[in-house]
Short mmCIF file of C-alpha atoms in Angstrom, two decimals:
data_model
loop_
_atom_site.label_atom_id
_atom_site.label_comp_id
_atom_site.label_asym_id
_atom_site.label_seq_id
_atom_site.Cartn_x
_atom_site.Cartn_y
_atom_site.Cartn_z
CA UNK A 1 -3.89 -12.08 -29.40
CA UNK A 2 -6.07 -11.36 -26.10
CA UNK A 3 -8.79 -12.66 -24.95
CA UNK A 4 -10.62 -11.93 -22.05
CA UNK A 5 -12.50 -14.73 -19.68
CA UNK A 6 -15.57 -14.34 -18.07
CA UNK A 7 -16.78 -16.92 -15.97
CA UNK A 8 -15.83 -15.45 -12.39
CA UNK A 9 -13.73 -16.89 -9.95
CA UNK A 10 -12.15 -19.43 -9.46
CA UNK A 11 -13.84 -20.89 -12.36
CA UNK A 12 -12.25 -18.54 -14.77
CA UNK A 13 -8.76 -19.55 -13.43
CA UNK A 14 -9.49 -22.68 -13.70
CA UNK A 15 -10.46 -22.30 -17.06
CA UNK A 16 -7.10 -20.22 -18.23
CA UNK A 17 -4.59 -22.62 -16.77
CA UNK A 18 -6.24 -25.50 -18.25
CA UNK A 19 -6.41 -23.92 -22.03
CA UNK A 20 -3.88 -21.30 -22.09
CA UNK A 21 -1.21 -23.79 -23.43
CA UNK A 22 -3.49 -24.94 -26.17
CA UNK A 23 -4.63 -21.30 -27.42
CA UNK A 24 -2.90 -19.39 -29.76
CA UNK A 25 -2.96 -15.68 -27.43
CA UNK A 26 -0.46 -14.21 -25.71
CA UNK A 27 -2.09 -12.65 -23.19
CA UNK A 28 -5.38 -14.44 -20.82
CA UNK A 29 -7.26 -12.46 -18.46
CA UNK A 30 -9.94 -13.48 -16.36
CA UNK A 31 -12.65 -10.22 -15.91
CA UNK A 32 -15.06 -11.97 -13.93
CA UNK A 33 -18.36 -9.94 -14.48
CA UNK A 34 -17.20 -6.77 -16.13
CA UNK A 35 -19.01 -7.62 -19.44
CA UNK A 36 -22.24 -8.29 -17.24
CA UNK A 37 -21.69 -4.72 -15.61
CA UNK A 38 -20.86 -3.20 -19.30
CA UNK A 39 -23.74 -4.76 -20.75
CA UNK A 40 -26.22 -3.28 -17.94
CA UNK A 41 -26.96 -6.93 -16.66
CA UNK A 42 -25.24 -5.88 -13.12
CA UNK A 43 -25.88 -2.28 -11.35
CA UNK A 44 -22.33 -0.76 -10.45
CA UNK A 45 -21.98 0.20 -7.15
CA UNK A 46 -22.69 3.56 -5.81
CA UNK A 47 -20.37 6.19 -6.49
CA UNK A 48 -19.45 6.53 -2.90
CA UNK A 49 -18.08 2.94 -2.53
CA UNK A 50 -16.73 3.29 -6.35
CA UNK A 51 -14.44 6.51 -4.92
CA UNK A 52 -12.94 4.26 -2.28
CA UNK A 53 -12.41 1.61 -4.37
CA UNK A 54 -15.00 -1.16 -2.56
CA UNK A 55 -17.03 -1.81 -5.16
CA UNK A 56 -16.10 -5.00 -4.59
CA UNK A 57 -17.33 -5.23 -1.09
CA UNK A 58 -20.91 -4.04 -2.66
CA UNK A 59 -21.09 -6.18 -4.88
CA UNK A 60 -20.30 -8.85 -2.04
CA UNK A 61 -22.90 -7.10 0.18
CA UNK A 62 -25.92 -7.08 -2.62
CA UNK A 63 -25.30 -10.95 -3.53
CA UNK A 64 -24.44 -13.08 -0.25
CA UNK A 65 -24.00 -15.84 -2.19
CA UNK A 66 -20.51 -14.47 -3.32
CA UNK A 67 -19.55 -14.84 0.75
CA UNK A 68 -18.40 -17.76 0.76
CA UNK A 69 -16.28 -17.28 -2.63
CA UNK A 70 -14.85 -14.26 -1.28
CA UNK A 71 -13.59 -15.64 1.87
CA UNK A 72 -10.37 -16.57 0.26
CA UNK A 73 -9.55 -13.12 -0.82
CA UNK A 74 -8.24 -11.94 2.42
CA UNK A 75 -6.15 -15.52 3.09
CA UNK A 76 -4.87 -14.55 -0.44
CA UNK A 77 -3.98 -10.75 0.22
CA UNK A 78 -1.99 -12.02 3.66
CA UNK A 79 -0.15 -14.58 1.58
CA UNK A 80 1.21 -11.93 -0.63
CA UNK A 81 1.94 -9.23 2.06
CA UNK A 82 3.97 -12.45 4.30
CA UNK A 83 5.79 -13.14 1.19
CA UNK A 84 6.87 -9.47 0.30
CA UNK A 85 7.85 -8.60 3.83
CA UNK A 86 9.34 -11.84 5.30
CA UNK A 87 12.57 -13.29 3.77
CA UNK A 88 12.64 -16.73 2.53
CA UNK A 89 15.84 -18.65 2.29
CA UNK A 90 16.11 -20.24 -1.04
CA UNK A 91 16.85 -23.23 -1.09
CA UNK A 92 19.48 -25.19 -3.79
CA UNK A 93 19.16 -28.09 -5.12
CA UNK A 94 20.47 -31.17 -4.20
CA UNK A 95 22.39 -33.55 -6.42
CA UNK A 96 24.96 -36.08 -6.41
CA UNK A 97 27.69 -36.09 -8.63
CA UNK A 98 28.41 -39.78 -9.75
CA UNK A 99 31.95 -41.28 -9.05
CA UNK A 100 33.78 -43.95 -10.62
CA UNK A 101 34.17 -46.63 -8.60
CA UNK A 102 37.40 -48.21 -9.92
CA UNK A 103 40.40 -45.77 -9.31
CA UNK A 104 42.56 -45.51 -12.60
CA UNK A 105 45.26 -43.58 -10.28
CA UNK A 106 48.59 -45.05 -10.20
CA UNK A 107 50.12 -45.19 -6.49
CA UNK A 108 54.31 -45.00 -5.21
CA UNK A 109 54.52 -48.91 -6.65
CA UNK A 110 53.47 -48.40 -9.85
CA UNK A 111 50.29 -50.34 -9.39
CA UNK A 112 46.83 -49.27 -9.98
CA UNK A 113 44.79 -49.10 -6.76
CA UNK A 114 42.80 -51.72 -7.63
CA UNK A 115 45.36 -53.88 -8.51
CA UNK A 116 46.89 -53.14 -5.22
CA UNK A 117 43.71 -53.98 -3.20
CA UNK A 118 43.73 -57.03 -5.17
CA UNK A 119 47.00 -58.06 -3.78
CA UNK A 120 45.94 -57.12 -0.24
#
């Protein structure tokens, strides 16, 4: 009931919100190229960028042509930081209630308001 995608991003994404409602899992998640560091395909980063948790910026560093990929990443990370620390007005939904528009009311004469605009 998990399964694990592997294509990097955004292509993984991609991937996972196109075929998530057909697959029988309850749980997606995209890894991008942890099975290629796993399997010895990728060299991790040094232990000194490991320890400060920029392994990511390595990785970035050793294979330029992730730059342009990773340029969303800080757009992203501002995004979320805005939306946790500013506060957004919610706003409700707008509908219409229908109305009838022949009155059934009765007024002082007895006579339905219709029938009374009738006789105007």
């Amino acid at each position: 009931d998990l399964l694990f995608v592997a294509l990097g991003s955004p292509k993984q994404e991609v991937w996972i919100a196109r075929y998530l409602p057909e697959l029988k899992v309850k749980v997606c998640q995209g890894v991008g190229g942890t099975f290629d560091v796993i399997a010895g395909r990728v060299k991790r980063a040094p232990l000194l960028f490991r320890a400060i948790h920029l392994e990511w910026f390595y990785r970035l560093l050793s294979q330029p042509s992730r730059i342009f990929r990773q340029t969303a990443l800080p757009m992203f990370a501002y995004q979320v930081l805005k939306s946790k620390f500013t506060r957004r007005s919610v706003q409700q939904p707008t509908f219409s209630v229908p109305t009838a528009s022949v009155s059934r009311s009765r007024s002082d004469s007895g006579k339905s308001d219709h029938q009374s605009e009738k006789a105007a």
